[in-house]
Amino acid sequence: MAIAQTGRPAQRHGCCLPLVLGASSRYAQKRNRSCPRVKNLSAPVTFILGGAASGKSKFAEDLCFKSTKPKSYLATSQVFDDEMQAKVAAHLRQRGRDWTTYEEPLEAAKLLHQLPQDHICLLDCATMWLTNHLLAEHDLATAQSELLEAIEACPAELVIVSNEVGLGIVPENALARQFREAQGRLNIALAARADTVVQVTAGLPLVLKGQL
């Protein structure tokens, strides 16, 4: 597709092409209504954001249950104690046997490349994935870049869950502050890539981007 360097709509054979740069402007929106639409051929990505115990994971699971596609679950948590083991077991029972569950605390990017095109995958959650890399002292910028590239290239439909951690007071220790900043940057990047972004509070969804 040709894009005029001046920011004006490119023309080909007498027909204008949709504006790509500055498409949020009223002029571009008016112009594009009479022009061919540009379709996003990537698999859909839905980003679910919320605080702890907000109901975000339940909401994300319900979205997947509504899909007729085969379902995969990419679990990023690590089981270190009986409490976490009980929580994992409860989630497994809740999802049922129709799901294929993958436990991948660090290498989520590699798995995303391998998912079948006709599947829908719930990644729960980006916060635990980030925590695992932070505690392993990995390069967070590199890990985030690899994850975003894998999401972009993933053939399956994705539903990604993450925590909003920036609504409280400033943490008192350096590691917690580093985590909060890294989580904020990751959430911004995931929201930018996602087709639909939903914030869940007290079990109630608020659509921030796109539509359900």
JSON list of N, CA, C and O in Angstrom, two decimals, residues 26-73:
[
{"chain": "A", "resi": 26, "resn": "ARG", "atom": "N", "xyz": [-10.62, 13.63, 12.42]},
{"chain": "A", "resi": 26, "resn": "ARG", "atom": "CA", "xyz": [-11.95, 13.64, 11.83]},
{"chain": "A", "resi": 26, "resn": "ARG", "atom": "C", "xyz": [-11.87, 13.62, 10.32]},
{"chain": "A", "resi": 26, "resn": "ARG", "atom": "O", "xyz": [-12.68, 12.99, 9.64]},
{"chain": "A", "resi": 27, "resn": "TYR", "atom": "N", "xyz": [-10.86, 14.31, 9.77]},
{"chain": "A", "resi": 27, "resn": "TYR", "atom": "CA", "xyz": [-10.72, 14.34, 8.31]},
{"chain": "A", "resi": 27, "resn": "TYR", "atom": "C", "xyz": [-10.44, 12.95, 7.77]},
{"chain": "A", "resi": 27, "resn": "TYR", "atom": "O", "xyz": [-11.04, 12.50, 6.79]},
{"chain": "A", "resi": 28, "resn": "ALA", "atom": "N", "xyz": [-9.53, 12.22, 8.44]},
{"chain": "A", "resi": 28, "resn": "ALA", "atom": "CA", "xyz": [-9.18, 10.89, 7.97]},
{"chain": "A", "resi": 28, "resn": "ALA", "atom": "C", "xyz": [-10.36, 9.94, 8.08]},
{"chain": "A", "resi": 28, "resn": "ALA", "atom": "O", "xyz": [-10.61, 9.13, 7.19]},
{"chain": "A", "resi": 29, "resn": "GLN", "atom": "N", "xyz": [-11.11, 10.05, 9.19]},
{"chain": "A", "resi": 29, "resn": "GLN", "atom": "CA", "xyz": [-12.27, 9.17, 9.36]},
{"chain": "A", "resi": 29, "resn": "GLN", "atom": "C", "xyz": [-13.31, 9.42, 8.30]},
{"chain": "A", "resi": 29, "resn": "GLN", "atom": "O", "xyz": [-13.89, 8.49, 7.74]},
{"chain": "A", "resi": 30, "resn": "LYS", "atom": "N", "xyz": [-13.57, 10.70, 7.98]},
{"chain": "A", "resi": 30, "resn": "LYS", "atom": "CA", "xyz": [-14.54, 11.04, 6.94]},
{"chain": "A", "resi": 30, "resn": "LYS", "atom": "C", "xyz": [-14.07, 10.54, 5.60]},
{"chain": "A", "resi": 30, "resn": "LYS", "atom": "O", "xyz": [-14.83, 10.00, 4.79]},
{"chain": "A", "resi": 31, "resn": "ARG", "atom": "N", "xyz": [-12.79, 10.72, 5.30]},
{"chain": "A", "resi": 31, "resn": "ARG", "atom": "CA", "xyz": [-12.23, 10.31, 4.02]},
{"chain": "A", "resi": 31, "resn": "ARG", "atom": "C", "xyz": [-12.28, 8.80, 3.86]},
{"chain": "A", "resi": 31, "resn": "ARG", "atom": "O", "xyz": [-12.60, 8.26, 2.81]},
{"chain": "A", "resi": 32, "resn": "ASN", "atom": "N", "xyz": [-11.98, 8.08, 4.94]},
{"chain": "A", "resi": 32, "resn": "ASN", "atom": "CA", "xyz": [-11.87, 6.63, 4.86]},
{"chain": "A", "resi": 32, "resn": "ASN", "atom": "C", "xyz": [-13.22, 5.94, 4.68]},
{"chain": "A", "resi": 32, "resn": "ASN", "atom": "O", "xyz": [-13.28, 4.80, 4.22]},
{"chain": "A", "resi": 33, "resn": "ARG", "atom": "N", "xyz": [-14.29, 6.60, 5.07]},
{"chain": "A", "resi": 33, "resn": "ARG", "atom": "CA", "xyz": [-15.61, 5.97, 4.94]},
{"chain": "A", "resi": 33, "resn": "ARG", "atom": "C", "xyz": [-15.96, 5.70, 3.48]},
{"chain": "A", "resi": 33, "resn": "ARG", "atom": "O", "xyz": [-16.74, 4.80, 3.19]},
{"chain": "A", "resi": 34, "resn": "SER", "atom": "N", "xyz": [-15.36, 6.46, 2.57]},
{"chain": "A", "resi": 34, "resn": "SER", "atom": "CA", "xyz": [-15.64, 6.27, 1.15]},
{"chain": "A", "resi": 34, "resn": "SER", "atom": "C", "xyz": [-14.53, 5.52, 0.43]},
{"chain": "A", "resi": 34, "resn": "SER", "atom": "O", "xyz": [-14.52, 5.42, -0.78]},
{"chain": "A", "resi": 35, "resn": "CYS", "atom": "N", "xyz": [-13.58, 4.99, 1.20]},
{"chain": "A", "resi": 35, "resn": "CYS", "atom": "CA", "xyz": [-12.43, 4.30, 0.61]},
{"chain": "A", "resi": 35, "resn": "CYS", "atom": "C", "xyz": [-12.40, 2.84, 1.05]},
{"chain": "A", "resi": 35, "resn": "CYS", "atom": "O", "xyz": [-13.04, 2.46, 2.03]},
{"chain": "A", "resi": 36, "resn": "PRO", "atom": "N", "xyz": [-11.64, 1.99, 0.36]},
{"chain": "A", "resi": 36, "resn": "PRO", "atom": "CA", "xyz": [-11.52, 0.59, 0.77]},
{"chain": "A", "resi": 36, "resn": "PRO", "atom": "C", "xyz": [-10.96, 0.49, 2.18]},
{"chain": "A", "resi": 36, "resn": "PRO", "atom": "O", "xyz": [-10.09, 1.25, 2.57]},
{"chain": "A", "resi": 37, "resn": "ARG", "atom": "N", "xyz": [-11.48, -0.45, 2.97]},
{"chain": "A", "resi": 37, "resn": "ARG", "atom": "CA", "xyz": [-11.04, -0.64, 4.35]},
{"chain": "A", "resi": 37, "resn": "ARG", "atom": "C", "xyz": [-9.79, -1.51, 4.40]},
{"chain": "A", "resi": 37, "resn": "ARG", "atom": "O", "xyz": [-9.65, -2.46, 3.64]},
{"chain": "A", "resi": 38, "resn": "VAL", "atom": "N", "xyz": [-8.88, -1.16, 5.33]},
{"chain": "A", "resi": 38, "resn": "VAL", "atom": "CA", "xyz": [-7.69, -1.97, 5.56]},
{"chain": "A", "resi": 38, "resn": "VAL", "atom": "C", "xyz": [-8.02, -2.97, 6.66]},
{"chain": "A", "resi": 38, "resn": "VAL", "atom": "O", "xyz": [-8.42, -2.58, 7.76]},
{"chain": "A", "resi": 39, "resn": "LYS", "atom": "N", "xyz": [-7.87, -4.25, 6.41]},
{"chain": "A", "resi": 39, "resn": "LYS", "atom": "CA", "xyz": [-8.22, -5.28, 7.38]},
{"chain": "A", "resi": 39, "resn": "LYS", "atom": "C", "xyz": [-6.96, -5.80, 8.08]},
{"chain": "A", "resi": 39, "resn": "LYS", "atom": "O", "xyz": [-5.94, -6.03, 7.46]},
{"chain": "A", "resi": 40, "resn": "ASN", "atom": "N", "xyz": [-7.09, -6.01, 9.39]},
{"chain": "A", "resi": 40, "resn": "ASN", "atom": "CA", "xyz": [-6.02, -6.59, 10.18]},
{"chain": "A", "resi": 40, "resn": "ASN", "atom": "C", "xyz": [-6.09, -8.10, 10.07]},
{"chain": "A", "resi": 40, "resn": "ASN", "atom": "O", "xyz": [-7.05, -8.73, 10.52]},
{"chain": "A", "resi": 41, "resn": "LEU", "atom": "N", "xyz": [-5.09, -8.71, 9.44]},
{"chain": "A", "resi": 41, "resn": "LEU", "atom": "CA", "xyz": [-5.11, -10.14, 9.20]},
{"chain": "A", "resi": 41, "resn": "LEU", "atom": "C", "xyz": [-4.52, -10.93, 10.36]},
{"chain": "A", "resi": 41, "resn": "LEU", "atom": "O", "xyz": [-4.51, -12.15, 10.32]},
{"chain": "A", "resi": 42, "resn": "SER", "atom": "N", "xyz": [-4.01, -10.25, 11.39]},
{"chain": "A", "resi": 42, "resn": "SER", "atom": "CA", "xyz": [-3.47, -10.95, 12.54]},
{"chain": "A", "resi": 42, "resn": "SER", "atom": "C", "xyz": [-4.61, -11.53, 13.37]},
{"chain": "A", "resi": 42, "resn": "SER", "atom": "O", "xyz": [-5.74, -11.06, 13.33]},
{"chain": "A", "resi": 43, "resn": "ALA", "atom": "N", "xyz": [-4.31, -12.60, 14.13]},
{"chain": "A", "resi": 43, "resn": "ALA", "atom": "CA", "xyz": [-5.31, -13.19, 15.00]},
{"chain": "A", "resi": 43, "resn": "ALA", "atom": "C", "xyz": [-5.71, -12.18, 16.08]},
{"chain": "A", "resi": 43, "resn": "ALA", "atom": "O", "xyz": [-4.88, -11.41, 16.55]},
{"chain": "A", "resi": 44, "resn": "PRO", "atom": "N", "xyz": [-6.98, -12.18, 16.50]},
{"chain": "A", "resi": 44, "resn": "PRO", "atom": "CA", "xyz": [-7.43, -11.20, 17.50]},
{"chain": "A", "resi": 44, "resn": "PRO", "atom": "C", "xyz": [-6.72, -11.37, 18.84]},
{"chain": "A", "resi": 44, "resn": "PRO", "atom": "O", "xyz": [-6.42, -12.48, 19.27]},
{"chain": "A", "resi": 45, "resn": "VAL", "atom": "N", "xyz": [-6.49, -10.25, 19.50]},
{"chain": "A", "resi": 45, "resn": "VAL", "atom": "CA", "xyz": [-5.88, -10.24, 20.83]},
{"chain": "A", "resi": 45, "resn": "VAL", "atom": "C", "xyz": [-6.78, -9.42, 21.76]},
{"chain": "A", "resi": 45, "resn": "VAL", "atom": "O", "xyz": [-7.09, -8.26, 21.47]},
{"chain": "A", "resi": 46, "resn": "THR", "atom": "N", "xyz": [-7.21, -10.03, 22.87]},
{"chain": "A", "resi": 46, "resn": "THR", "atom": "CA", "xyz": [-8.00, -9.34, 23.88]},
{"chain": "A", "resi": 46, "resn": "THR", "atom": "C", "xyz": [-7.17, -9.24, 25.15]},
{"chain": "A", "resi": 46, "resn": "THR", "atom": "O", "xyz": [-6.64, -10.24, 25.63]},
{"chain": "A", "resi": 47, "resn": "PHE", "atom": "N", "xyz": [-7.07, -8.04, 25.70]},
{"chain": "A", "resi": 47, "resn": "PHE", "atom": "CA", "xyz": [-6.25, -7.79, 26.89]},
{"chain": "A", "resi": 47, "resn": "PHE", "atom": "C", "xyz": [-7.17, -7.45, 28.05]},
{"chain": "A", "resi": 47, "resn": "PHE", "atom": "O", "xyz": [-7.95, -6.49, 27.98]},
{"chain": "A", "resi": 48, "resn": "ILE", "atom": "N", "xyz": [-7.10, -8.25, 29.12]},
{"chain": "A", "resi": 48, "resn": "ILE", "atom": "CA", "xyz": [-7.94, -8.08, 30.30]},
{"chain": "A", "resi": 48, "resn": "ILE", "atom": "C", "xyz": [-7.08, -7.59, 31.45]},
{"chain": "A", "resi": 48, "resn": "ILE", "atom": "O", "xyz": [-6.13, -8.25, 31.87]},
{"chain": "A", "resi": 49, "resn": "LEU", "atom": "N", "xyz": [-7.43, -6.43, 31.99]},
{"chain": "A", "resi": 49, "resn": "LEU", "atom": "CA", "xyz": [-6.62, -5.78, 33.01]},
{"chain": "A", "resi": 49, "resn": "LEU", "atom": "C", "xyz": [-7.47, -5.56, 34.26]},
{"chain": "A", "resi": 49, "resn": "LEU", "atom": "O", "xyz": [-8.65, -5.22, 34.17]},
{"chain": "A", "resi": 50, "resn": "GLY", "atom": "N", "xyz": [-6.87, -5.77, 35.44]},
{"chain": "A", "resi": 50, "resn": "GLY", "atom": "CA", "xyz": [-7.60, -5.55, 36.68]},
{"chain": "A", "resi": 50, "resn": "GLY", "atom": "C", "xyz": [-6.71, -5.72, 37.89]},
{"chain": "A", "resi": 50, "resn": "GLY", "atom": "O", "xyz": [-5.59, -6.22, 37.78]},
{"chain": "A", "resi": 51, "resn": "GLY", "atom": "N", "xyz": [-7.21, -5.33, 39.03]},
{"chain": "A", "resi": 51, "resn": "GLY", "atom": "CA", "xyz": [-6.47, -5.49, 40.26]},
{"chain": "A", "resi": 51, "resn": "GLY", "atom": "C", "xyz": [-6.57, -6.91, 40.81]},
{"chain": "A", "resi": 51, "resn": "GLY", "atom": "O", "xyz": [-7.23, -7.77, 40.23]},
{"chain": "A", "resi": 52, "resn": "ALA", "atom": "N", "xyz": [-5.91, -7.15, 41.92]},
{"chain": "A", "resi": 52, "resn": "ALA", "atom": "CA", "xyz": [-5.95, -8.48, 42.54]},
{"chain": "A", "resi": 52, "resn": "ALA", "atom": "C", "xyz": [-7.37, -8.81, 42.98]},
{"chain": "A", "resi": 52, "resn": "ALA", "atom": "O", "xyz": [-8.08, -7.95, 43.52]},
{"chain": "A", "resi": 53, "resn": "ALA", "atom": "N", "xyz": [-7.80, -10.06, 42.72]},
{"chain": "A", "resi": 53, "resn": "ALA", "atom": "CA", "xyz": [-9.12, -10.54, 43.11]},
{"chain": "A", "resi": 53, "resn": "ALA", "atom": "C", "xyz": [-10.25, -9.67, 42.55]},
{"chain": "A", "resi": 53, "resn": "ALA", "atom": "O", "xyz": [-11.30, -9.51, 43.18]},
{"chain": "A", "resi": 54, "resn": "SER", "atom": "N", "xyz": [-10.04, -9.11, 41.37]},
{"chain": "A", "resi": 54, "resn": "SER", "atom": "CA", "xyz": [-11.03, -8.23, 40.74]},
{"chain": "A", "resi": 54, "resn": "SER", "atom": "C", "xyz": [-12.04, -9.00, 39.89]},
{"chain": "A", "resi": 54, "resn": "SER", "atom": "O", "xyz": [-13.05, -8.43, 39.46]},
{"chain": "A", "resi": 55, "resn": "GLY", "atom": "N", "xyz": [-11.76, -10.28, 39.62]},
{"chain": "A", "resi": 55, "resn": "GLY", "atom": "CA", "xyz": [-12.61, -11.06, 38.75]},
{"chain": "A", "resi": 55, "resn": "GLY", "atom": "C", "xyz": [-12.12, -11.10, 37.31]},
{"chain": "A", "resi": 55, "resn": "GLY", "atom": "O", "xyz": [-12.81, -11.60, 36.42]},
{"chain": "A", "resi": 56, "resn": "LYS", "atom": "N", "xyz": [-10.91, -10.60, 37.07]},
{"chain": "A", "resi": 56, "resn": "LYS", "atom": "CA", "xyz": [-10.39, -10.52, 35.70]},
{"chain": "A", "resi": 56, "resn": "LYS", "atom": "C", "xyz": [-10.16, -11.90, 35.08]},
{"chain": "A", "resi": 56, "resn": "LYS", "atom": "O", "xyz": [-10.46, -12.11, 33.90]},
{"chain": "A", "resi": 57, "resn": "SER", "atom": "N", "xyz": [-9.63, -12.85, 35.85]},
{"chain": "A", "resi": 57, "resn": "SER", "atom": "CA", "xyz": [-9.38, -14.19, 35.30]},
{"chain": "A", "resi": 57, "resn": "SER", "atom": "C", "xyz": [-10.68, -14.90, 34.99]},
{"chain": "A", "resi": 57, "resn": "SER", "atom": "O", "xyz": [-10.79, -15.58, 33.95]},
{"chain": "A", "resi": 58, "resn": "LYS", "atom": "N", "xyz": [-11.67, -14.76, 35.86]},
{"chain": "A", "resi": 58, "resn": "LYS", "atom": "CA", "xyz": [-12.98, -15.37, 35.61]},
{"chain": "A", "resi": 58, "resn": "LYS", "atom": "C", "xyz": [-13.61, -14.78, 34.35]},
{"chain": "A", "resi": 58, "resn": "LYS", "atom": "O", "xyz": [-14.19, -15.50, 33.52]},
{"chain": "A", "resi": 59, "resn": "PHE", "atom": "N", "xyz": [-13.51, -13.47, 34.21]},
{"chain": "A", "resi": 59, "resn": "PHE", "atom": "CA", "xyz": [-14.06, -12.82, 33.03]},
{"chain": "A", "resi": 59, "resn": "PHE", "atom": "C", "xyz": [-13.35, -13.31, 31.77]},
{"chain": "A", "resi": 59, "resn": "PHE", "atom": "O", "xyz": [-13.99, -13.58, 30.74]},
{"chain": "A", "resi": 60, "resn": "ALA", "atom": "N", "xyz": [-12.03, -13.45, 31.84]},
{"chain": "A", "resi": 60, "resn": "ALA", "atom": "CA", "xyz": [-11.26, -13.92, 30.68]},
{"chain": "A", "resi": 60, "resn": "ALA", "atom": "C", "xyz": [-11.64, -15.36, 30.33]},
{"chain": "A", "resi": 60, "resn": "ALA", "atom": "O", "xyz": [-11.78, -15.71, 29.15]},
{"chain": "A", "resi": 61, "resn": "GLU", "atom": "N", "xyz": [-11.79, -16.20, 31.34]},
{"chain": "A", "resi": 61, "resn": "GLU", "atom": "CA", "xyz": [-12.20, -17.58, 31.09]},
{"chain": "A", "resi": 61, "resn": "GLU", "atom": "C", "xyz": [-13.59, -17.64, 30.45]},
{"chain": "A", "resi": 61, "resn": "GLU", "atom": "O", "xyz": [-13.83, -18.42, 29.53]},
{"chain": "A", "resi": 62, "resn": "ASP", "atom": "N", "xyz": [-14.51, -16.80, 30.93]},
{"chain": "A", "resi": 62, "resn": "ASP", "atom": "CA", "xyz": [-15.86, -16.78, 30.37]},
{"chain": "A", "resi": 62, "resn": "ASP", "atom": "C", "xyz": [-15.84, -16.39, 28.89]},
{"chain": "A", "resi": 62, "resn": "ASP", "atom": "O", "xyz": [-16.61, -16.92, 28.08]},
{"chain": "A", "resi": 63, "resn": "LEU", "atom": "N", "xyz": [-14.96, -15.45, 28.53]},
{"chain": "A", "resi": 63, "resn": "LEU", "atom": "CA", "xyz": [-14.82, -15.08, 27.12]},
{"chain": "A", "resi": 63, "resn": "LEU", "atom": "C", "xyz": [-14.40, -16.28, 26.29]},
{"chain": "A", "resi": 63, "resn": "LEU", "atom": "O", "xyz": [-14.92, -16.51, 25.19]},
{"chain": "A", "resi": 64, "resn": "CYS", "atom": "N", "xyz": [-13.46, -17.05, 26.81]},
{"chain": "A", "resi": 64, "resn": "CYS", "atom": "CA", "xyz": [-12.98, -18.23, 26.09]},
{"chain": "A", "resi": 64, "resn": "CYS", "atom": "C", "xyz": [-14.05, -19.31, 26.02]},
{"chain": "A", "resi": 64, "resn": "CYS", "atom": "O", "xyz": [-14.20, -19.99, 25.00]},
{"chain": "A", "resi": 65, "resn": "PHE", "atom": "N", "xyz": [-14.80, -19.48, 27.11]},
{"chain": "A", "resi": 65, "resn": "PHE", "atom": "CA", "xyz": [-15.87, -20.48, 27.11]},
{"chain": "A", "resi": 65, "resn": "PHE", "atom": "C", "xyz": [-16.91, -20.19, 26.03]},
{"chain": "A", "resi": 65, "resn": "PHE", "atom": "O", "xyz": [-17.51, -21.10, 25.47]},
{"chain": "A", "resi": 66, "resn": "LYS", "atom": "N", "xyz": [-17.13, -18.92, 25.74]},
{"chain": "A", "resi": 66, "resn": "LYS", "atom": "CA", "xyz": [-18.11, -18.55, 24.73]},
{"chain": "A", "resi": 66, "resn": "LYS", "atom": "C", "xyz": [-17.64, -18.87, 23.31]},
{"chain": "A", "resi": 66, "resn": "LYS", "atom": "O", "xyz": [-18.45, -18.93, 22.39]},
{"chain": "A", "resi": 67, "resn": "SER", "atom": "N", "xyz": [-16.35, -19.05, 23.15]},
{"chain": "A", "resi": 67, "resn": "SER", "atom": "CA", "xyz": [-15.80, -19.37, 21.83]},
{"chain": "A", "resi": 67, "resn": "SER", "atom": "C", "xyz": [-16.03, -20.85, 21.51]},
{"chain": "A", "resi": 67, "resn": "SER", "atom": "O", "xyz": [-15.97, -21.71, 22.39]},
{"chain": "A", "resi": 68, "resn": "THR", "atom": "N", "xyz": [-16.26, -21.13, 20.25]},
{"chain": "A", "resi": 68, "resn": "THR", "atom": "CA", "xyz": [-16.42, -22.52, 19.80]},
{"chain": "A", "resi": 68, "resn": "THR", "atom": "C", "xyz": [-15.07, -23.15, 19.43]},
{"chain": "A", "resi": 68, "resn": "THR", "atom": "O", "xyz": [-15.03, -24.32, 19.07]},
{"chain": "A", "resi": 69, "resn": "LYS", "atom": "N", "xyz": [-13.99, -22.37, 19.52]},
{"chain": "A", "resi": 69, "resn": "LYS", "atom": "CA", "xyz": [-12.67, -22.87, 19.14]},
{"chain": "A", "resi": 69, "resn": "LYS", "atom": "C", "xyz": [-12.11, -23.80, 20.22]},
{"chain": "A", "resi": 69, "resn": "LYS", "atom": "O", "xyz": [-12.46, -23.66, 21.40]},
{"chain": "A", "resi": 70, "resn": "PRO", "atom": "N", "xyz": [-11.22, -24.73, 19.85]},
{"chain": "A", "resi": 70, "resn": "PRO", "atom": "CA", "xyz": [-10.48, -25.50, 20.86]},
{"chain": "A", "resi": 70, "resn": "PRO", "atom": "C", "xyz": [-9.70, -24.54, 21.75]},
{"chain": "A", "resi": 70, "resn": "PRO", "atom": "O", "xyz": [-9.18, -23.53, 21.29]},
{"chain": "A", "resi": 71, "resn": "LYS", "atom": "N", "xyz": [-9.62, -24.88, 23.05]},
{"chain": "A", "resi": 71, "resn": "LYS", "atom": "CA", "xyz": [-9.11, -23.94, 24.03]},
{"chain": "A", "resi": 71, "resn": "LYS", "atom": "C", "xyz": [-7.78, -24.39, 24.64]},
{"chain": "A", "resi": 71, "resn": "LYS", "atom": "O", "xyz": [-7.62, -25.56, 25.02]},
{"chain": "A", "resi": 72, "resn": "SER", "atom": "N", "xyz": [-6.86, -23.44, 24.74]},
{"chain": "A", "resi": 72, "resn": "SER", "atom": "CA", "xyz": [-5.57, -23.68, 25.39]},
{"chain": "A", "resi": 72, "resn": "SER", "atom": "C", "xyz": [-5.41, -22.68, 26.53]},
{"chain": "A", "resi": 72, "resn": "SER", "atom": "O", "xyz": [-5.93, -21.57, 26.48]},
{"chain": "A", "resi": 73, "resn": "TYR", "atom": "N", "xyz": [-4.69, -23.11, 27.56]},
{"chain": "A", "resi": 73, "resn": "TYR", "atom": "CA", "xyz": [-4.43, -22.26, 28.71]},
{"chain": "A", "resi": 73, "resn": "TYR", "atom": "C", "xyz": [-2.93, -22.22, 28.94]},
{"chain": "A", "resi": 73, "resn": "TYR", "atom": "O", "xyz": [-2.29, -23.26, 29.14]}
]
